[in-house]
PDB file of C-alpha atoms in Angstrom:
ATOM      1  CA  MET A 555      57.304  14.843  24.067  1.00  0.00           C
ATOM      2  CA  PRO A 556      57.016  14.975  20.245  1.00  0.00           C
ATOM      3  CA  LEU A 557      59.962  16.426  18.318  1.00  0.00           C
ATOM      4  CA  ALA A 558      57.791  19.177  16.828  1.00  0.00           C
ATOM      5  CA  ALA A 559      56.743  20.271  20.324  1.00  0.00           C
ATOM      6  CA  LYS A 560      60.372  20.391  21.479  1.00  0.00           C
ATOM      7  CA  LEU A 561      61.288  22.468  18.432  1.00  0.00           C
ATOM      8  CA  CYS A 562      58.485  24.900  19.277  1.00  0.00           C
ATOM      9  CA  CYS A 563      59.925  25.446  22.751  1.00  0.00           C
ATOM     10  CA  TRP A 564      63.456  25.877  21.449  1.00  0.00           C
ATOM     11  CA  LEU A 565      62.377  28.305  18.723  1.00  0.00           C
ATOM     12  CA  ALA A 566      60.316  30.419  21.130  1.00  0.00           C
ATOM     13  CA  GLY A 567      63.302  30.607  23.486  1.00  0.00           C
ATOM     14  CA  LEU A 568      65.682  31.423  20.620  1.00  0.00           C
ATOM     15  CA  GLN A 569      63.404  34.222  19.431  1.00  0.00           C
ATOM     16  CA  ALA A 570      63.148  35.667  22.936  1.00  0.00           C
ATOM     17  CA  LEU A 571      66.929  35.688  23.419  1.00  0.00           C
ATOM     18  CA  THR A 572      67.539  37.192  19.964  1.00  0.00           C
ATOM     19  CA  VAL A 573      64.889  39.904  20.252  1.00  0.00           C
ATOM     20  CA  ILE A 574      65.920  40.833  23.801  1.00  0.00           C
ATOM     21  CA  GLY A 575      69.554  41.081  22.687  1.00  0.00           C
ATOM     22  CA  LEU A 576      68.611  43.332  19.770  1.00  0.00           C
ATOM     23  CA  GLU A 577      66.371  45.500  21.952  1.00  0.00           C
ATOM     24  CA  VAL A 578      69.088  45.952  24.568  1.00  0.00           C
ATOM     25  CA  SER A 579      71.501  46.983  21.808  1.00  0.00           C
ATOM     26  CA  ILE A 580      68.971  49.529  20.488  1.00  0.00           C
ATOM     27  CA  LEU A 581      68.315  50.981  23.917  1.00  0.00           C
ATOM     28  CA  VAL A 582      72.015  51.265  24.782  1.00  0.00           C
ATOM     29  CA  ARG A 583      72.724  53.120  21.532  1.00  0.00           C
ATOM     30  CA  VAL A 584      69.826  55.523  22.079  1.00  0.00           C
ATOM     31  CA  LEU A 585      70.748  56.196  25.707  1.00  0.00           C
ATOM     32  CA  LYS A 586      74.256  57.094  24.581  1.00  0.00           C
ATOM     33  CA  TYR A 587      72.936  60.085  22.632  1.00  0.00           C
ATOM     34  CA  VAL A 588      69.532  60.808  24.201  1.00  0.00           C
ATOM     35  CA  GLU A 589      69.564  61.827  27.855  1.00  0.00           C
ATOM     36  CA  ASN A 590      65.832  62.292  28.552  1.00  0.00           C
ATOM     37  CA  VAL A 591      64.458  58.878  27.669  1.00  0.00           C
ATOM     38  CA  PHE A 592      63.664  58.052  31.312  1.00  0.00           C
ATOM     39  CA  SER A 593      63.871  61.537  32.826  1.00  0.00           C
ATOM     40  CA  SER A 594      60.196  62.549  33.068  1.00  0.00           C
ATOM     41  CA  TRP A 595      56.611  61.549  32.358  1.00  0.00           C
ATOM     42  CA  SER A 596      56.001  62.817  28.828  1.00  0.00           C
ATOM     43  CA  SER A 597      55.344  61.678  25.284  1.00  0.00           C
ATOM     44  CA  ASP A 598      59.030  61.429  24.326  1.00  0.00           C
ATOM     45  CA  LYS A 599      59.413  57.950  25.808  1.00  0.00           C
ATOM     46  CA  GLY A 600      58.743  56.100  22.545  1.00  0.00           C
ATOM     47  CA  VAL A 601      61.978  54.116  22.505  1.00  0.00           C
ATOM     48  CA  ALA A 602      61.624  53.105  26.161  1.00  0.00           C
ATOM     49  CA  ILE A 603      58.025  51.891  25.884  1.00  0.00           C
ATOM     50  CA  TYR A 604      58.679  49.949  22.674  1.00  0.00           C
ATOM     51  CA  PHE A 605      61.705  48.334  24.314  1.00  0.00           C
ATOM     52  CA  MET A 606      59.589  47.295  27.296  1.00  0.00           C
ATOM     53  CA  LEU A 607      56.681  45.980  25.208  1.00  0.00           C
ATOM     54  CA  LEU A 608      58.844  43.946  22.833  1.00  0.00           C
ATOM     55  CA  VAL A 609      60.975  42.417  25.592  1.00  0.00           C
ATOM     56  CA  ILE A 610      57.960  41.463  27.721  1.00  0.00           C
ATOM     57  CA  ALA A 611      56.093  40.177  24.644  1.00  0.00           C
ATOM     58  CA  SER A 612      59.045  37.915  23.777  1.00  0.00           C
ATOM     59  CA  LEU A 613      59.034  36.420  27.280  1.00  0.00           C
ATOM     60  CA  TYR A 614      55.239  36.131  27.266  1.00  0.00           C
ATOM     61  CA  GLY A 615      55.454  34.252  23.974  1.00  0.00           C
ATOM     62  CA  VAL A 616      57.725  31.672  25.617  1.00  0.00           C
ATOM     63  CA  PHE A 617      55.155  31.338  28.404  1.00  0.00           C
ATOM     64  CA  LEU A 618      52.404  30.660  25.842  1.00  0.00           C
ATOM     65  CA  VAL A 619      54.410  28.065  23.925  1.00  0.00           C
ATOM     66  CA  VAL A 620      55.759  26.172  26.935  1.00  0.00           C
ATOM     67  CA  GLY A 621      52.314  26.172  28.549  1.00  0.00           C
ATOM     68  CA  GLY A 622      50.755  24.911  25.331  1.00  0.00           C
ATOM     69  CA  VAL A 623      53.304  22.116  24.946  1.00  0.00           C
ATOM     70  CA  LEU A 624      53.094  20.980  28.581  1.00  0.00           C
ATOM     71  CA  ASN A 625      49.269  20.945  28.449  1.00  0.00           C
ATOM     72  CA  GLY A 626      49.095  19.374  24.999  1.00  0.00           C
ATOM     73  CA  ASP A 627      47.183  22.467  23.876  1.00  0.00           C
ATOM     74  CA  THR A 628      47.520  23.065  20.139  1.00  0.00           C
ATOM     75  CA  ILE A 629      45.222  26.094  20.326  1.00  0.00           C
ATOM     76  CA  GLN A 630      47.677  27.910  22.573  1.00  0.00           C
ATOM     77  CA  ILE A 631      50.533  27.203  20.163  1.00  0.00           C
ATOM     78  CA  ILE A 632      48.439  28.571  17.284  1.00  0.00           C
ATOM     79  CA  GLY A 633      47.691  31.519  19.551  1.00  0.00           C
ATOM     80  CA  PHE A 634      51.424  32.154  19.825  1.00  0.00           C
ATOM     81  CA  CYS A 635      51.568  32.637  16.046  1.00  0.00           C
ATOM     82  CA  VAL A 636      48.821  35.269  16.232  1.00  0.00           C
ATOM     83  CA  PHE A 637      50.461  36.890  19.260  1.00  0.00           C
ATOM     84  CA  ASN A 638      53.787  36.950  17.416  1.00  0.00           C
ATOM     85  CA  LEU A 639      52.170  38.750  14.483  1.00  0.00           C
ATOM     86  CA  PHE A 640      50.858  41.355  16.917  1.00  0.00           C
ATOM     87  CA  THR A 641      54.329  41.748  18.453  1.00  0.00           C
ATOM     88  CA  MET A 642      55.837  42.055  14.992  1.00  0.00           C
ATOM     89  CA  SER A 643      53.316  44.776  14.123  1.00  0.00           C
ATOM     90  CA  LEU A 644      54.493  46.735  17.189  1.00  0.00           C
ATOM     91  CA  ALA A 645      58.075  46.397  15.939  1.00  0.00           C
ATOM     92  CA  ILE A 646      56.985  47.713  12.528  1.00  0.00           C
ATOM     93  CA  PHE A 647      55.256  50.675  14.166  1.00  0.00           C
ATOM     94  CA  ARG A 648      58.432  51.315  16.148  1.00  0.00           C
ATOM     95  CA  TYR A 649      60.557  51.240  12.980  1.00  0.00           C
ATOM     96  CA  PHE A 650      58.621  54.098  11.377  1.00  0.00           C
ATOM     97  CA  GLN A 651      57.664  56.053  14.476  1.00  0.00           C
ATOM     98  CA  VAL A 652      61.033  56.203  16.219  1.00  0.00           C
ATOM     99  CA  ARG A 653      62.539  58.104  13.291  1.00  0.00           C
ATOM    100  CA  THR A 654      59.898  60.826  13.598  1.00  0.00           C
ATOM    101  CA  TRP A 655      60.399  60.994  17.359  1.00  0.00           C
ATOM    102  CA  LEU A 656      64.192  61.228  17.081  1.00  0.00           C
ATOM    103  CA  ASN A 657      64.013  63.963  14.469  1.00  0.00           C
ATOM    104  CA  ASP A 658      61.663  65.951  16.692  1.00  0.00           C
ATOM    105  CA  GLU A 659      63.546  65.482  19.945  1.00  0.00           C
ATOM    106  CA  VAL A 660      67.222  65.018  19.101  1.00  0.00           C
ATOM    107  CA  VAL A 661      69.496  67.217  17.016  1.00  0.00           C
ATOM    108  CA  ILE A 662      71.430  64.191  15.745  1.00  0.00           C
ATOM    109  CA  GLY A 663      68.271  62.148  15.183  1.00  0.00           C
ATOM    110  CA  ASP A 664      69.279  60.873  11.737  1.00  0.00           C
ATOM    111  CA  LEU A 665      72.624  59.640  13.062  1.00  0.00           C
ATOM    112  CA  VAL A 666      71.001  57.754  15.941  1.00  0.00           C
ATOM    113  CA  TYR A 667      68.327  56.294  13.660  1.00  0.00           C
ATOM    114  CA  ASN A 668      70.922  55.016  11.187  1.00  0.00           C
ATOM    115  CA  MET A 669      72.773  53.360  14.059  1.00  0.00           C
ATOM    116  CA  ILE A 670      69.729  51.407  15.256  1.00  0.00           C
ATOM    117  CA  GLN A 671      68.007  50.812  11.910  1.00  0.00           C
ATOM    118  CA  ARG A 672      69.591  47.405  11.302  1.00  0.00           C
ATOM    119  CA  GLU A 673      68.683  46.114  14.756  1.00  0.00           C
ATOM    120  CA  MET A 674      65.072  47.255  14.345  1.00  0.00           C
ATOM    121  CA  LEU A 675      64.809  45.530  10.967  1.00  0.00           C
ATOM    122  CA  ALA A 676      66.461  42.407  12.373  1.00  0.00           C
ATOM    123  CA  SER A 677      63.803  42.165  15.122  1.00  0.00           C
ATOM    124  CA  ILE A 678      61.045  42.271  12.506  1.00  0.00           C
ATOM    125  CA  VAL A 679      62.740  39.662  10.296  1.00  0.00           C
ATOM    126  CA  VAL A 680      63.357  37.302  13.243  1.00  0.00           C
ATOM    127  CA  MET A 681      59.709  37.452  14.340  1.00  0.00           C
ATOM    128  CA  ALA A 682      58.442  36.963  10.784  1.00  0.00           C
ATOM    129  CA  GLY A 683      60.723  33.970  10.238  1.00  0.00           C
ATOM    130  CA  ILE A 684      59.853  32.302  13.548  1.00  0.00           C
ATOM    131  CA  THR A 685      56.123  32.806  12.908  1.00  0.00           C
ATOM    132  CA  ALA A 686      56.416  31.176   9.466  1.00  0.00           C
ATOM    133  CA  VAL A 687      58.286  28.172  10.901  1.00  0.00           C
ATOM    134  CA  PHE A 688      55.724  27.875  13.696  1.00  0.00           C
ATOM    135  CA  GLY A 689      52.960  27.746  11.109  1.00  0.00           C
ATOM    136  CA  VAL A 690      54.548  24.563   9.722  1.00  0.00           C
ATOM    137  CA  LEU A 691      55.374  23.036  13.105  1.00  0.00           C
ATOM    138  CA  THR A 692      51.819  23.605  14.366  1.00  0.00           C
ATOM    139  CA  TYR A 693      50.559  21.153  11.740  1.00  0.00           C
ATOM    140  CA  PHE A 694      52.741  18.378  13.158  1.00  0.00           C
ATOM    141  CA  VAL A 695      52.003  19.360  16.763  1.00  0.00           C
ATOM    142  CA  PHE A 696      48.271  19.197  16.021  1.00  0.00           C
ATOM    143  CA  HIS A 697      48.552  15.588  14.875  1.00  0.00           C
ATOM    144  CA  SER A 698      50.854  14.679  17.767  1.00  0.00           C
ATOM    145  CA  PHE A 699      48.488  16.115  20.388  1.00  0.00           C
ATOM    146  CA  GLY A 700      45.318  14.753  18.785  1.00  0.00           C
ATOM    147  CA  TRP A 701      45.518  11.642  20.983  1.00  0.00           C
ATOM    148  CA  GLU A 702      45.904  13.787  24.110  1.00  0.00           C
ATOM    149  CA  ILE A 703      42.641  15.584  23.326  1.00  0.00           C
ATOM    150  CA  TYR A 704      40.945  12.243  22.701  1.00  0.00           C
ATOM    151  CA  LYS A 705      42.105  10.917  26.077  1.00  0.00           C
ATOM    152  CA  ARG A 706      40.808  14.018  27.841  1.00  0.00           C
ATOM    153  CA  VAL A 707      37.347  14.381  26.317  1.00  0.00           C
ATOM    154  CA  GLY A 708      36.699  11.159  24.416  1.00  0.00           C
ATOM    155  CA  ALA A 709      35.257  10.745  20.944  1.00  0.00           C
ATOM    156  CA  ASP A 710      32.002  12.651  21.495  1.00  0.00           C
ATOM    157  CA  MET A 711      32.150  15.471  18.925  1.00  0.00           C
ATOM    158  CA  LYS A 712      29.884  17.706  20.995  1.00  0.00           C
ATOM    159  CA  ILE A 713      32.201  17.444  24.005  1.00  0.00           C
ATOM    160  CA  ARG A 714      35.219  18.003  21.752  1.00  0.00           C
ATOM    161  CA  ARG A 715      33.714  21.210  20.343  1.00  0.00           C
ATOM    162  CA  MET A 716      32.941  22.421  23.853  1.00  0.00           C
ATOM    163  CA  TYR A 717      36.507  21.634  24.913  1.00  0.00           C
ATOM    164  CA  ILE A 718      37.939  23.577  21.957  1.00  0.00           C
ATOM    165  CA  ASN A 719      35.786  26.590  22.905  1.00  0.00           C
ATOM    166  CA  TYR A 720      36.950  26.197  26.499  1.00  0.00           C
ATOM    167  CA  ARG A 721      40.634  26.217  25.502  1.00  0.00           C
ATOM    168  CA  LEU A 722      40.091  29.128  23.112  1.00  0.00           C
ATOM    169  CA  LEU A 723      38.592  31.231  25.916  1.00  0.00           C
ATOM    170  CA  VAL A 724      41.545  30.360  28.164  1.00  0.00           C
ATOM    171  CA  LEU A 725      43.892  31.576  25.416  1.00  0.00           C
ATOM    172  CA  LEU A 726      41.920  34.799  24.896  1.00  0.00           C
ATOM    173  CA  LEU A 727      41.986  35.542  28.621  1.00  0.00           C
ATOM    174  CA  LYS A 728      45.775  35.239  28.550  1.00  0.00           C
ATOM    175  CA  MET A 729      45.870  37.581  25.552  1.00  0.00           C
ATOM    176  CA  ASP A 730      43.592  40.006  27.394  1.00  0.00           C
ATOM    177  CA  PHE A 731      46.043  40.248  30.257  1.00  0.00           C
ATOM    178  CA  PHE A 732      48.955  41.279  28.047  1.00  0.00           C
ATOM    179  CA  VAL A 733      46.899  43.658  25.901  1.00  0.00           C
ATOM    180  CA  PHE A 734      45.141  45.383  28.816  1.00  0.00           C
ATOM    181  CA  VAL A 735      48.244  45.808  30.962  1.00  0.00           C
ATOM    182  CA  GLY A 736      50.332  46.842  27.936  1.00  0.00           C
ATOM    183  CA  PHE A 737      47.762  49.473  27.007  1.00  0.00           C
ATOM    184  CA  ALA A 738      47.588  50.840  30.549  1.00  0.00           C
ATOM    185  CA  VAL A 739      51.374  51.064  30.949  1.00  0.00           C
ATOM    186  CA  SER A 740      51.824  52.612  27.484  1.00  0.00           C
ATOM    187  CA  TYR A 741      49.094  55.152  28.156  1.00  0.00           C
ATOM    188  CA  ILE A 742      50.576  56.103  31.520  1.00  0.00           C
ATOM    189  CA  ILE A 743      54.130  56.528  30.222  1.00  0.00           C
ATOM    190  CA  LEU A 744      53.469  57.998  26.774  1.00  0.00           C
ATOM    191  CA  ILE A 745      50.403  60.163  27.323  1.00  0.00           C
ATOM    192  CA  LEU A 746      49.578  60.968  30.927  1.00  0.00           C
ATOM    193  CA  LYS A 747      51.256  63.115  33.538  1.00  0.00           C
ATOM    194  CA  SER A 748      51.048  62.486  37.253  1.00  0.00           C
ATOM    195  CA  SER A 749      48.768  65.519  37.622  1.00  0.00           C
ATOM    196  CA  ASP A 750      46.159  64.207  35.142  1.00  0.00           C
ATOM    197  CA  PRO A 751      42.851  62.978  36.664  1.00  0.00           C
ATOM    198  CA  GLU A 752      43.094  59.814  34.548  1.00  0.00           C
ATOM    199  CA  PHE A 753      46.500  58.903  35.973  1.00  0.00           C
ATOM    200  CA  GLY A 754      45.225  57.102  39.083  1.00  0.00           C
ATOM    201  CA  ILE A 755      42.320  55.505  37.213  1.00  0.00           C
ATOM    202  CA  THR A 756      44.635  54.057  34.567  1.00  0.00           C
ATOM    203  CA  ILE A 757      47.020  52.685  37.206  1.00  0.00           C
ATOM    204  CA  ALA A 758      44.053  51.018  38.925  1.00  0.00           C
ATOM    205  CA  LEU A 759      43.258  49.298  35.610  1.00  0.00           C
ATOM    206  CA  VAL A 760      46.207  46.915  36.089  1.00  0.00           C
ATOM    207  CA  PRO A 761      45.123  45.211  39.357  1.00  0.00           C
ATOM    208  CA  LEU A 762      41.484  45.409  38.260  1.00  0.00           C
ATOM    209  CA  THR A 763      42.356  43.547  35.065  1.00  0.00           C
ATOM    210  CA  LEU A 764      44.134  40.848  37.064  1.00  0.00           C
ATOM    211  CA  MET A 765      41.101  40.404  39.354  1.00  0.00           C
ATOM    212  CA  VAL A 766      38.610  40.234  36.470  1.00  0.00           C
ATOM    213  CA  LEU A 767      40.674  37.686  34.531  1.00  0.00           C
ATOM    214  CA  SER A 768      41.212  35.603  37.673  1.00  0.00           C
ATOM    215  CA  LEU A 769      37.442  35.586  38.198  1.00  0.00           C
ATOM    216  CA  ALA A 770      36.989  34.532  34.571  1.00  0.00           C
ATOM    217  CA  PHE A 771      39.401  31.600  34.934  1.00  0.00           C
ATOM    218  CA  TRP A 772      37.708  30.524  38.157  1.00  0.00           C
ATOM    219  CA  GLY A 773      34.200  30.859  36.717  1.00  0.00           C
ATOM    220  CA  LEU A 774      35.122  28.949  33.576  1.00  0.00           C
ATOM    221  CA  ARG A 775      36.603  25.998  35.452  1.00  0.00           C
ATOM    222  CA  ARG A 776      33.796  25.839  38.010  1.00  0.00           C
ATOM    223  CA  GLU A 777      31.082  26.584  35.408  1.00  0.00           C
ATOM    224  CA  SER A 778      29.884  29.434  37.627  1.00  0.00           C
ATOM    225  CA  VAL A 779      27.139  31.309  35.795  1.00  0.00           C
ATOM    226  CA  TRP A 780      27.196  34.367  38.071  1.00  0.00           C
ATOM    227  CA  ALA A 781      30.982  34.698  37.769  1.00  0.00           C
ATOM    228  CA  MET A 782      30.906  34.509  33.981  1.00  0.00           C
ATOM    229  CA  TRP A 783      28.061  37.036  33.730  1.00  0.00           C
ATOM    230  CA  THR A 784      30.043  39.359  35.980  1.00  0.00           C
ATOM    231  CA  VAL A 785      33.013  39.008  33.645  1.00  0.00           C
ATOM    232  CA  VAL A 786      30.788  39.696  30.620  1.00  0.00           C
ATOM    233  CA  VAL A 787      29.472  42.917  32.188  1.00  0.00           C
ATOM    234  CA  LEU A 788      32.987  44.067  33.094  1.00  0.00           C
ATOM    235  CA  LEU A 789      34.273  43.255  29.597  1.00  0.00           C
ATOM    236  CA  CYS A 790      31.446  45.340  28.132  1.00  0.00           C
ATOM    237  CA  ALA A 791      32.539  48.172  30.428  1.00  0.00           C
ATOM    238  CA  SER A 792      36.141  47.770  29.234  1.00  0.00           C
ATOM    239  CA  SER A 793      34.920  47.987  25.615  1.00  0.00           C
ATOM    240  CA  ALA A 794      33.237  51.280  26.437  1.00  0.00           C
ATOM    241  CA  TYR A 795      36.468  52.445  28.073  1.00  0.00           C
ATOM    242  CA  PHE A 796      38.539  51.684  24.966  1.00  0.00           C
ATOM    243  CA  VAL A 797      35.993  53.376  22.691  1.00  0.00           C
ATOM    244  CA  PHE A 798      36.147  56.458  24.954  1.00  0.00           C
ATOM    245  CA  LYS A 799      39.949  56.463  24.812  1.00  0.00           C
ATOM    246  CA  CYS A 800      39.936  56.155  21.020  1.00  0.00           C
ATOM    247  CA  ALA A 801      37.450  59.026  20.667  1.00  0.00           C
ATOM    248  CA  ARG A 802      39.500  61.125  23.073  1.00  0.00           C
ATOM    249  CA  MET A 803      42.605  60.726  20.935  1.00  0.00           C
ATOM    250  CA  TYR A 804      40.844  62.504  18.068  1.00  0.00           C
ATOM    251  CA  ASP A 805      39.311  65.240  20.200  1.00  0.00           C
ATOM    252  CA  PRO A 806      40.734  68.583  18.911  1.00  0.00           C
ATOM    253  CA  LYS A 807      41.112  69.744  22.526  1.00  0.00           C
ATOM    254  CA  GLN A 808      43.411  66.774  23.245  1.00  0.00           C
ATOM    255  CA  GLU A 809      45.411  66.925  20.013  1.00  0.00           C
ATOM    256  CA  ALA A 810      48.627  68.192  21.609  1.00  0.00           C
ATOM    257  CA  LYS A 811      48.689  65.360  24.163  1.00  0.00           C
ATOM    258  CA  TYR A 812      48.444  62.626  21.510  1.00  0.00           C
ATOM    259  CA  ALA A 813      50.366  64.331  18.699  1.00  0.00           C
ATOM    260  CA  THR A 814      53.378  61.998  18.458  1.00  0.00           C
ATOM    261  CA  GLN A 815      51.792  58.772  19.711  1.00  0.00           C
ATOM    262  CA  LYS A 816      48.360  58.804  18.054  1.00  0.00           C
ATOM    263  CA  PRO A 817      49.038  56.088  15.372  1.00  0.00           C
ATOM    264  CA  MET A 818      50.495  53.576  17.820  1.00  0.00           C
ATOM    265  CA  MET A 819      47.922  54.182  20.559  1.00  0.00           C
ATOM    266  CA  THR A 820      45.046  54.037  18.057  1.00  0.00           C
ATOM    267  CA  TYR A 821      46.306  50.708  16.752  1.00  0.00           C
ATOM    268  CA  TYR A 822      46.735  49.338  20.266  1.00  0.00           C
ATOM    269  CA  THR A 823      43.212  50.467  21.173  1.00  0.00           C
ATOM    270  CA  VAL A 824      41.703  48.801  18.092  1.00  0.00           C
ATOM    271  CA  VAL A 825      43.574  45.550  18.856  1.00  0.00           C
ATOM    272  CA  SER A 826      42.300  45.710  22.441  1.00  0.00           C
ATOM    273  CA  LEU A 827      38.721  46.105  21.214  1.00  0.00           C
ATOM    274  CA  VAL A 828      39.103  43.132  18.851  1.00  0.00           C
ATOM    275  CA  VAL A 829      40.488  40.931  21.642  1.00  0.00           C
ATOM    276  CA  VAL A 830      37.687  42.021  24.011  1.00  0.00           C
ATOM    277  CA  ALA A 831      35.062  41.292  21.338  1.00  0.00           C
ATOM    278  CA  GLY A 832      36.509  37.812  20.793  1.00  0.00           C
ATOM    279  CA  THR A 833      36.584  37.186  24.542  1.00  0.00           C
ATOM    280  CA  LEU A 834      32.948  38.283  24.903  1.00  0.00           C
ATOM    281  CA  HIS A 835      31.927  35.913  22.110  1.00  0.00           C
ATOM    282  CA  GLN A 836      33.760  33.001  23.696  1.00  0.00           C
ATOM    283  CA  CYS A 837      32.334  33.815  27.143  1.00  0.00           C
ATOM    284  CA  ALA A 838      28.831  33.619  25.676  1.00  0.00           C
ATOM    285  CA  THR A 839      29.669  30.363  23.874  1.00  0.00           C
ATOM    286  CA  CYS A 840      31.123  28.752  27.002  1.00  0.00           C
ATOM    287  CA  LEU A 841      28.181  29.954  29.114  1.00  0.00           C
ATOM    288  CA  ALA A 842      25.843  28.179  26.707  1.00  0.00           C
ATOM    289  CA  ASN A 843      27.929  24.998  27.139  1.00  0.00           C
ATOM    290  CA  PHE A 844      27.695  24.939  30.947  1.00  0.00           C
ATOM    291  CA  GLY A 845      25.943  21.901  32.367  1.00  0.00           C
ATOM    292  CA  TYR A 846      26.524  19.585  29.403  1.00  0.00           C
ATOM    293  CA  GLY A 847      29.244  17.388  30.898  1.00  0.00           C
ATOM    294  CA  LEU A 848      32.506  19.116  29.961  1.00  0.00           C
ATOM    295  CA  LYS A 849      33.346  20.042  33.550  1.00  0.00           C
ATOM    296  CA  ASP A 850      32.818  16.474  34.743  1.00  0.00           C
ATOM    297  CA  ARG A 851      34.892  15.067  31.910  1.00  0.00           C
ATOM    298  CA  ILE A 852      37.812  17.430  32.592  1.00  0.00           C
ATOM    299  CA  GLU A 853      37.677  16.701  36.344  1.00  0.00           C
ATOM    300  CA  ILE A 854      37.804  12.961  35.711  1.00  0.00           C
ATOM    301  CA  THR A 855      40.848  13.428  33.470  1.00  0.00           C
ATOM    302  CA  ARG A 856      42.594  15.593  36.063  1.00  0.00           C
ATOM    303  CA  GLY A 857      41.891  13.083  38.792  1.00  0.00           C
ATOM    304  CA  LYS A 858      39.798  15.429  40.938  1.00  0.00           C
ATOM    305  CA  ARG A 859      36.859  13.042  41.283  1.00  0.00           C
ATOM    306  CA  SER A 860      36.514   9.683  42.943  1.00  0.00           C
ATOM    307  CA  ASP A 861      35.887   8.170  39.506  1.00  0.00           C
ATOM    308  CA  MET A 862      39.638   8.430  38.987  1.00  0.00           C
ATOM    309  CA  GLU A 863      40.175   5.761  41.602  1.00  0.00           C
ATOM    310  CA  GLN A 864      38.485   3.338  39.234  1.00  0.00           C
ATOM    311  CA  ILE A 865      40.271   4.544  36.089  1.00  0.00           C
ATOM    312  CA  GLN A 866      41.892   1.147  35.590  1.00  0.00           C
ATOM    313  CA  ASP A 867      38.516  -0.612  35.693  1.00  0.00           C
ATOM    314  CA  TYR A 868      36.326   1.762  33.694  1.00  0.00           C
ATOM    315  CA  TYR A 869      36.372   4.082  30.698  1.00  0.00           C
ATOM    316  CA  VAL A 870      33.784   6.520  29.325  1.00  0.00           C
ATOM    317  CA  ASN A 871      32.574   5.787  25.812  1.00  0.00           C
ATOM    318  CA  ALA A 872      31.434   8.277  23.157  1.00  0.00           C
ATOM    319  CA  ALA A 873      27.884   8.258  24.513  1.00  0.00           C
ATOM    320  CA  GLY A 874      29.090   9.193  27.983  1.00  0.00           C
ATOM    321  CA  ASP A 875      28.367   5.752  29.478  1.00  0.00           C
ATOM    322  CA  ARG A 876      30.867   4.014  31.738  1.00  0.00           C
ATOM    323  CA  ARG A 877      32.087   0.635  30.467  1.00  0.00           C
ATOM    324  CA  MET A 878      34.441  -2.018  31.773  1.00  0.00           C
ATOM    325  CA  ASN A 879      38.038  -1.902  30.621  1.00  0.00           C
ATOM    326  CA  LEU A 880      38.849  -5.295  29.118  1.00  0.00           C
ATOM    327  CA  ASP A 881      42.608  -4.640  29.102  1.00  0.00           C
ATOM    328  CA  GLY A 882      42.836  -5.428  32.797  1.00  0.00           C
TER     329      GLY A 882
END
């Protein structure tokens, strides 16, 4: 494994441990003075939901980096940088929003905020620093993994472009999972009450998201046209859902429900729409690439076809023709 790839894994793990430690410290300090953080379903759970999102995002970032390194996937490592910027933006939102929430809900809000201010700033600085270092390391990882991509798909530029689009869609589907589930959980805890009609529907969004994304992964690997079109239709429906939620936040009749959480939930909704739009674009691109040899090439590399039994005697050239291997 290249040194740059090892450093990526170590840095992702270091960030996760540091951020989780800081978040635990913040939560412990808040719980010491605020008794109703976990007591009921209402919009005063800002600290709790930010704690959950940032901790899970840190662990999910490690999953992205380790998966990218083990698979020789530079795109996934670049994706971690983008994902880290999103996580950092949540920490920035938390920094400004928690003060407003504490002042509204707690008599000693300023005291509590001053106690946790350094930890909140430290989380932001750590994420910013790690993202900057990753930007440099990605350059070296890209050159180290270039040979891995060549071995998988050969020198045919058309196949290489299709493979890049394939890996980019895989990354976006992983992003979709975190964004969709994070939105659903945040909406349930911060906005809804158990008596709301939307409560059950929003809970059902979590397993539904898992099923849709599983279908997308399966359809992409098998080049199943019907599966991918089903995913496209469901993603369009999810876009409509997010647009509805965003419009609902600014409905005067719903103003009281969203009063303290409107900025954060609006931002999360916009990010969700951007990720869905990118996923739809990549689904269409990959659909157009079905049937042009990428599936066969990947299966040969993974050893799922009988051609792999002859891997020592043959190789596939840039034109897609099988030629004798003269090294043997």
